[in-house]
DNA sequence: GGTTAGGCTTGG
């Protein structure tokens, strides 16, 4: 049996098997009953291991021990020689030191051959590996007292460590540096092919006990390397926290003296400057470009590729920088949905690379963990505009420099207790999506520029053109906001109205704000037919007239022109047309730039009912507002106009021109809500199409249709629809004396290919 | 009966 180690003198006593009888050294004689006796003594001398030539080269070691019982210590023959044989000799040499208290059992008692010389004791004890056993109390060597090439036990406070990493050989390697009250720092390497045998290190300041480590010189200072029968135990370094051993090994010695050692080291370390360095970096205190350790909880994870894994974590505090979200398909995500917490800037998206995947892969959502040497960077999302704030990304780079790594922490770890209490305050967040509680959001929402939707980083089919730098909000948040407000959203189009796109073309009066649909051809044709009934051509002094018979009997088509304009190009002339059908004026308008349909009322030229266009100009038709047009046609003023267009014609005729507008109502959708938003003031910029041009161009109407088919492909699933980055204006209108909140898309354009 | 590492940053 090898030398067995215990930590306390009291443990030594407890080790004495019941069949052994404790004997004092002074009472030992050659005639003593040798079996089942034991002595407890202190090592006063330990000789080297020598090879005994007389006994087939067996190894042996001589030691002198002295009675430990205080009443017997000063008596005669209180010291005695002990000879250890074989493996016990080597074992004792390595594990026992001068000054150690040992318990020897089942020895044999022989006459001492040296008694006449040393006067020590008439007997000597012989210990061989077959029967005898030694229990030795561990002693710990202060770090300033290490001798090279010895096997020692030490205690120390950890000033640096790396989590176990694969060495170039066959083992994992843990590397650490420790110090103690002597202020000497000692490096230490631990090799073992079993990860579970490595010390459980949580953070700098932890206390570690090393048993059976071999000392050696390396670069002018002492270093430690685990050797046969080695073990480690670690403890939290926090003063006054319970001294709970963290050990990977199943059996280990731990007693009162360990508690004392740990407490003394804690006390000493608390006054050292190196111990206090930022232990407590939380998301709320993270700055860009930092390297720091983060204690947090894993909520969800996703494998990005063979060299990168995404860990979505939180610590219950809110970052003051907008956090970069990493787009992941929901089916690739393991763990809970973090949509609500992402929105509230509570989630750090940590990208874990390369060698750290081995640890990260096995982490289960819900686990508490700690990152070492986590790196923060400001980063621009792929489609982010220059005027938006950059977002904070988290990288656990490959390699182990600076202790870079990560590990899970047991939920009962003292370092986690404050974190857990913070997290518990957030339990109601999980129900946020159901209750849509705006108050809760108000409380947690502070970073003005922050908060991103889940798919923040993907491409957008649109681009915002606004100069302002307002915050991006979720639709749920927009709905809870108080108008007036400008904001940015990222959404998809669930539906839109009108489905018949030609119906989105509207006539709008800027004066009375009335809006009406563009009359259809049959309504217009009817006005023409009725106007042509009075076939008597009108006769105005200011006009030159030419007339022709129509195909229909009794109907005359007349064209009038201001006498001032006679001889001008037909493309610059303003021509008044009387007696035509709608079809006929359409044919004429291909040759004449500006045609104003008129009718005759008792020989006087009069505008048609304003249901019909008051001006045909090429393919375009212009309408006047029935309510706002003053009929000044009786005395038209044509002078002072260089070129005739819809504006100058309208002014000359006293017509209030109605504007073409495009109006579409979108039903927007993101992860949080849906919202109906109008595309109205901004439509022309949105589509890069003029409404007036679109009114007369099938090509342009097709262009709008194509864009809409991209935004919301017919019969498409949500995922097939592109994300739109939109600038949104939130405002109120009076609707039957009640305030109604409206949402309008502004400052947004479809990206040009 | 003993290689490996023996701290020292940043690419994604």
Short mmCIF file of N, CA and C in Angstrom, two decimals, chain A residues 546-648:
data_model
loop_
_atom_site.label_atom_id
_atom_site.label_comp_id
_atom_site.label_asym_id
_atom_site.label_seq_id
_atom_site.Cartn_x
_atom_site.Cartn_y
_atom_site.Cartn_z
N UNK A 546 -61.87 76.57 -87.28
CA UNK A 546 -62.09 75.78 -88.49
C UNK A 546 -62.98 74.61 -88.13
N UNK A 547 -63.88 74.25 -89.02
CA UNK A 547 -64.85 73.21 -88.72
C UNK A 547 -64.88 72.17 -89.81
N UNK A 548 -65.29 70.98 -89.41
CA UNK A 548 -65.46 69.90 -90.38
C UNK A 548 -66.63 69.05 -89.95
N UNK A 549 -67.25 68.42 -90.91
CA UNK A 549 -68.37 67.54 -90.57
C UNK A 549 -67.83 66.23 -90.01
N UNK A 550 -68.51 65.76 -89.02
CA UNK A 550 -68.14 64.45 -88.48
C UNK A 550 -68.77 63.36 -89.31
N UNK A 551 -68.44 62.12 -88.99
CA UNK A 551 -69.05 61.02 -89.72
C UNK A 551 -70.53 60.92 -89.44
N UNK A 552 -70.90 61.38 -88.21
CA UNK A 552 -72.31 61.33 -87.86
C UNK A 552 -73.02 62.51 -88.50
N UNK A 553 -74.15 62.27 -89.10
CA UNK A 553 -74.88 63.38 -89.72
C UNK A 553 -75.26 64.43 -88.68
N UNK A 554 -75.10 65.67 -89.04
CA UNK A 554 -75.56 66.76 -88.18
C UNK A 554 -74.61 67.14 -87.10
N UNK A 555 -73.47 66.47 -87.01
CA UNK A 555 -72.52 66.86 -85.94
C UNK A 555 -71.28 67.45 -86.60
N UNK A 556 -70.89 68.61 -86.08
CA UNK A 556 -69.75 69.32 -86.63
C UNK A 556 -68.62 69.32 -85.63
N UNK A 557 -67.46 69.02 -86.12
CA UNK A 557 -66.28 69.13 -85.26
C UNK A 557 -65.59 70.43 -85.57
N UNK A 558 -65.37 71.24 -84.49
CA UNK A 558 -64.71 72.53 -84.69
C UNK A 558 -63.44 72.62 -83.86
N UNK A 559 -62.46 73.27 -84.43
CA UNK A 559 -61.24 73.55 -83.68
C UNK A 559 -61.04 75.05 -83.64
N UNK A 560 -60.82 75.54 -82.42
CA UNK A 560 -60.64 76.99 -82.23
C UNK A 560 -59.25 77.25 -81.71
N UNK A 561 -58.73 78.36 -82.14
CA UNK A 561 -57.40 78.74 -81.66
C UNK A 561 -57.38 80.24 -81.44
N UNK A 562 -56.70 80.65 -80.41
CA UNK A 562 -56.57 82.08 -80.16
C UNK A 562 -55.89 82.72 -81.35
N UNK A 563 -56.37 83.84 -81.73
CA UNK A 563 -55.82 84.48 -82.92
C UNK A 563 -54.34 84.79 -82.73
N UNK A 564 -53.93 84.99 -81.50
CA UNK A 564 -52.51 85.27 -81.22
C UNK A 564 -51.62 84.10 -81.64
N UNK A 565 -52.20 82.90 -81.62
CA UNK A 565 -51.35 81.73 -81.80
C UNK A 565 -51.40 81.16 -83.20
N UNK A 566 -52.16 81.80 -84.05
CA UNK A 566 -52.25 81.28 -85.41
C UNK A 566 -50.86 81.28 -86.03
N UNK A 567 -50.53 80.21 -86.73
CA UNK A 567 -49.23 80.13 -87.39
C UNK A 567 -48.17 79.48 -86.52
N UNK A 568 -48.47 79.33 -85.24
CA UNK A 568 -47.49 78.64 -84.37
C UNK A 568 -47.54 77.14 -84.64
N UNK A 569 -46.53 76.46 -84.14
CA UNK A 569 -46.49 75.01 -84.29
C UNK A 569 -47.66 74.38 -83.55
N UNK A 570 -48.13 73.29 -84.13
CA UNK A 570 -49.24 72.59 -83.48
C UNK A 570 -48.82 72.04 -82.12
N UNK A 571 -47.53 72.00 -81.90
CA UNK A 571 -47.06 71.47 -80.61
C UNK A 571 -47.01 72.51 -79.53
N UNK A 572 -47.12 73.77 -79.95
CA UNK A 572 -47.12 74.81 -78.93
C UNK A 572 -48.49 75.49 -78.83
N UNK A 573 -49.32 75.23 -79.81
CA UNK A 573 -50.63 75.88 -79.81
C UNK A 573 -51.54 75.30 -78.75
N UNK A 574 -52.47 76.12 -78.32
CA UNK A 574 -53.55 75.68 -77.45
C UNK A 574 -54.82 75.65 -78.29
N UNK A 575 -55.34 74.46 -78.47
CA UNK A 575 -56.45 74.30 -79.40
C UNK A 575 -57.70 73.86 -78.66
N UNK A 576 -58.78 74.50 -78.97
CA UNK A 576 -60.06 74.17 -78.35
C UNK A 576 -60.85 73.33 -79.34
N UNK A 577 -61.36 72.24 -78.85
CA UNK A 577 -62.01 71.29 -79.74
C UNK A 577 -63.46 71.14 -79.32
N UNK A 578 -64.30 71.15 -80.31
CA UNK A 578 -65.73 71.12 -80.04
C UNK A 578 -66.39 70.06 -80.91
N UNK A 579 -67.33 69.32 -80.33
CA UNK A 579 -68.14 68.41 -81.12
C UNK A 579 -67.55 67.04 -81.34
N UNK A 580 -66.45 66.70 -80.67
CA UNK A 580 -65.87 65.37 -80.90
C UNK A 580 -66.38 64.36 -79.87
N UNK A 581 -66.17 63.11 -80.19
CA UNK A 581 -66.32 62.05 -79.20
C UNK A 581 -64.99 61.92 -78.46
N UNK A 582 -65.02 61.13 -77.44
CA UNK A 582 -63.77 60.88 -76.70
C UNK A 582 -62.73 60.23 -77.59
N UNK A 583 -63.21 59.27 -78.37
CA UNK A 583 -62.27 58.58 -79.26
C UNK A 583 -61.63 59.53 -80.25
N UNK A 584 -62.46 60.43 -80.76
CA UNK A 584 -61.93 61.35 -81.78
C UNK A 584 -60.89 62.30 -81.22
N UNK A 585 -61.14 62.80 -80.02
CA UNK A 585 -60.15 63.72 -79.46
C UNK A 585 -58.86 62.99 -79.10
N UNK A 586 -59.02 61.72 -78.78
CA UNK A 586 -57.81 60.92 -78.51
C UNK A 586 -56.96 60.78 -79.76
N UNK A 587 -57.65 60.61 -80.88
CA UNK A 587 -56.91 60.52 -82.14
C UNK A 587 -56.25 61.86 -82.45
N UNK A 588 -57.00 62.93 -82.26
CA UNK A 588 -56.46 64.27 -82.53
C UNK A 588 -55.27 64.60 -81.64
N UNK A 589 -55.34 64.10 -80.41
CA UNK A 589 -54.29 64.50 -79.46
C UNK A 589 -52.92 63.93 -79.82
N UNK A 590 -52.94 63.00 -80.79
CA UNK A 590 -51.63 62.50 -81.22
C UNK A 590 -50.90 63.51 -82.10
N UNK A 591 -51.68 64.41 -82.70
CA UNK A 591 -51.08 65.42 -83.57
C UNK A 591 -50.99 66.80 -82.94
N UNK A 592 -51.79 67.00 -81.94
CA UNK A 592 -51.83 68.32 -81.32
C UNK A 592 -51.47 68.20 -79.84
N UNK A 593 -50.58 69.12 -79.41
CA UNK A 593 -50.06 69.00 -78.06
C UNK A 593 -51.11 69.29 -76.99
N UNK A 594 -51.81 70.39 -77.14
CA UNK A 594 -52.74 70.78 -76.08
C UNK A 594 -54.15 70.96 -76.63
N UNK A 595 -55.02 70.04 -76.28
CA UNK A 595 -56.40 70.09 -76.75
C UNK A 595 -57.34 70.28 -75.57
N UNK A 596 -58.12 71.33 -75.63
CA UNK A 596 -59.10 71.58 -74.59
C UNK A 596 -60.49 71.30 -75.16
N UNK A 597 -61.16 70.28 -74.67
CA UNK A 597 -62.51 70.00 -75.20
C UNK A 597 -63.50 71.05 -74.68
N UNK A 598 -64.27 71.56 -75.56
CA UNK A 598 -65.25 72.60 -75.15
C UNK A 598 -66.60 72.27 -75.77
N UNK A 599 -67.57 72.96 -75.30
CA UNK A 599 -68.90 72.83 -75.89
C UNK A 599 -69.47 74.24 -76.07
N UNK A 600 -70.54 74.29 -76.77
CA UNK A 600 -71.15 75.58 -77.07
C UNK A 600 -72.45 75.71 -76.28
N UNK A 601 -72.56 76.80 -75.56
CA UNK A 601 -73.82 77.09 -74.88
C UNK A 601 -74.31 78.43 -75.41
N UNK A 602 -75.33 78.37 -76.21
CA UNK A 602 -75.87 79.55 -76.87
C UNK A 602 -74.78 80.32 -77.61
N UNK A 603 -73.98 79.57 -78.33
CA UNK A 603 -72.94 80.17 -79.16
C UNK A 603 -71.70 80.56 -78.39
N UNK A 604 -71.70 80.47 -77.05
CA UNK A 604 -70.50 80.83 -76.28
C UNK A 604 -69.69 79.57 -75.94
N UNK A 605 -68.40 79.72 -76.03
CA UNK A 605 -67.53 78.58 -75.71
C UNK A 605 -67.50 78.36 -74.20
N UNK A 606 -67.74 77.10 -73.83
CA UNK A 606 -67.83 76.75 -72.41
C UNK A 606 -67.04 75.47 -72.17
N UNK A 607 -66.45 75.36 -70.96
CA UNK A 607 -65.77 74.11 -70.60
C UNK A 607 -66.80 73.00 -70.41
N UNK A 608 -66.39 71.81 -70.70
CA UNK A 608 -67.24 70.66 -70.43
C UNK A 608 -67.38 70.46 -68.94
N UNK A 609 -68.31 69.62 -68.63
CA UNK A 609 -68.42 69.19 -67.23
C UNK A 609 -67.07 68.64 -66.79
N UNK A 610 -66.61 69.03 -65.61
CA UNK A 610 -65.25 68.68 -65.18
C UNK A 610 -65.09 67.21 -64.79
N UNK A 611 -66.14 66.45 -64.99
CA UNK A 611 -65.95 65.00 -64.89
C UNK A 611 -64.98 64.56 -65.97
N UNK A 612 -65.06 65.26 -67.11
CA UNK A 612 -64.15 64.95 -68.22
C UNK A 612 -62.87 65.75 -68.05
N UNK A 613 -61.79 65.32 -68.67
CA UNK A 613 -60.55 66.09 -68.61
C UNK A 613 -60.76 67.46 -69.26
N UNK A 614 -60.11 68.48 -68.71
CA UNK A 614 -60.22 69.77 -69.36
C UNK A 614 -59.10 69.96 -70.37
N UNK A 615 -58.12 69.01 -70.34
CA UNK A 615 -56.98 69.13 -71.25
C UNK A 615 -56.51 67.75 -71.65
N UNK A 616 -56.32 67.57 -72.97
CA UNK A 616 -55.66 66.37 -73.48
C UNK A 616 -54.29 66.79 -73.98
N UNK A 617 -53.29 66.14 -73.47
CA UNK A 617 -51.94 66.52 -73.85
C UNK A 617 -51.15 65.25 -74.14
N UNK A 618 -51.07 64.96 -75.44
CA UNK A 618 -50.44 63.67 -75.81
C UNK A 618 -51.26 62.54 -75.20
N UNK A 619 -50.56 61.68 -74.47
CA UNK A 619 -51.26 60.56 -73.83
C UNK A 619 -51.91 60.95 -72.50
N UNK A 620 -51.63 62.17 -72.07
CA UNK A 620 -52.09 62.53 -70.73
C UNK A 620 -53.39 63.33 -70.78
N UNK A 621 -54.14 63.11 -69.74
CA UNK A 621 -55.37 63.87 -69.58
C UNK A 621 -55.32 64.57 -68.23
N UNK A 622 -55.79 65.85 -68.26
CA UNK A 622 -55.77 66.60 -67.01
C UNK A 622 -57.17 66.99 -66.61
N UNK A 623 -57.37 66.90 -65.29
CA UNK A 623 -58.70 67.16 -64.74
C UNK A 623 -58.66 68.38 -63.83
N UNK A 624 -59.82 69.01 -63.73
CA UNK A 624 -59.95 70.15 -62.82
C UNK A 624 -60.86 69.78 -61.67
N UNK A 625 -60.66 70.49 -60.57
CA UNK A 625 -61.50 70.23 -59.40
C UNK A 625 -62.83 70.96 -59.58
N UNK A 626 -63.89 70.19 -59.49
CA UNK A 626 -65.22 70.77 -59.67
C UNK A 626 -65.50 71.85 -58.64
N UNK A 627 -64.99 71.59 -57.44
CA UNK A 627 -65.29 72.51 -56.35
C UNK A 627 -64.47 73.79 -56.42
N UNK A 628 -63.25 73.68 -56.84
CA UNK A 628 -62.33 74.80 -56.68
C UNK A 628 -62.07 75.58 -57.97
N UNK A 629 -62.62 75.12 -59.08
CA UNK A 629 -62.36 75.83 -60.32
C UNK A 629 -63.33 77.00 -60.44
N UNK A 630 -62.79 78.24 -60.69
CA UNK A 630 -63.62 79.40 -60.99
C UNK A 630 -63.73 79.44 -62.51
N UNK A 631 -64.89 79.47 -62.99
CA UNK A 631 -65.02 79.44 -64.44
C UNK A 631 -64.77 80.84 -65.00
N UNK A 632 -63.53 81.09 -65.42
CA UNK A 632 -63.19 82.39 -66.01
C UNK A 632 -63.06 82.26 -67.51
N UNK A 633 -63.66 81.19 -68.03
CA UNK A 633 -63.50 80.91 -69.44
C UNK A 633 -64.09 81.99 -70.34
N UNK A 634 -65.05 82.73 -69.80
CA UNK A 634 -65.70 83.74 -70.63
C UNK A 634 -64.71 84.75 -71.19
N UNK A 635 -63.71 85.07 -70.37
CA UNK A 635 -62.70 86.01 -70.84
C UNK A 635 -61.30 85.46 -70.62
N UNK A 636 -60.96 84.48 -71.42
CA UNK A 636 -59.66 83.85 -71.18
C UNK A 636 -58.52 84.80 -71.52
N UNK A 637 -57.42 84.67 -70.74
CA UNK A 637 -56.23 85.48 -70.98
C UNK A 637 -55.12 84.57 -71.46
N UNK A 638 -54.71 84.77 -72.71
CA UNK A 638 -53.69 83.88 -73.28
C UNK A 638 -52.33 84.54 -73.40
N UNK A 639 -52.31 85.86 -73.09
CA UNK A 639 -51.05 86.57 -73.31
C UNK A 639 -50.05 86.26 -72.20
N UNK A 640 -48.81 86.48 -72.56
CA UNK A 640 -47.74 86.33 -71.56
C UNK A 640 -47.39 84.90 -71.25
N UNK A 641 -47.87 83.98 -72.06
CA UNK A 641 -47.51 82.56 -71.81
C UNK A 641 -46.60 82.09 -72.93
N UNK A 642 -45.45 81.64 -72.57
CA UNK A 642 -44.50 81.17 -73.58
C UNK A 642 -44.80 79.74 -74.01
N UNK A 643 -44.90 78.83 -73.03
CA UNK A 643 -45.23 77.44 -73.37
C UNK A 643 -46.47 77.03 -72.59
N UNK A 644 -47.29 76.30 -73.32
CA UNK A 644 -48.52 75.82 -72.68
C UNK A 644 -48.29 74.44 -72.09
N UNK A 645 -48.59 74.37 -70.82
CA UNK A 645 -48.62 73.06 -70.18
C UNK A 645 -49.87 73.03 -69.31
N UNK A 646 -50.03 71.94 -68.57
CA UNK A 646 -51.28 71.79 -67.81
C UNK A 646 -51.46 72.93 -66.79
N UNK A 647 -50.32 73.44 -66.28
CA UNK A 647 -50.41 74.50 -65.27
C UNK A 647 -50.92 75.79 -65.89
N UNK A 648 -50.26 76.16 -67.02
CA UNK A 648 -50.63 77.45 -67.63
C UNK A 648 -52.01 77.40 -68.26
#
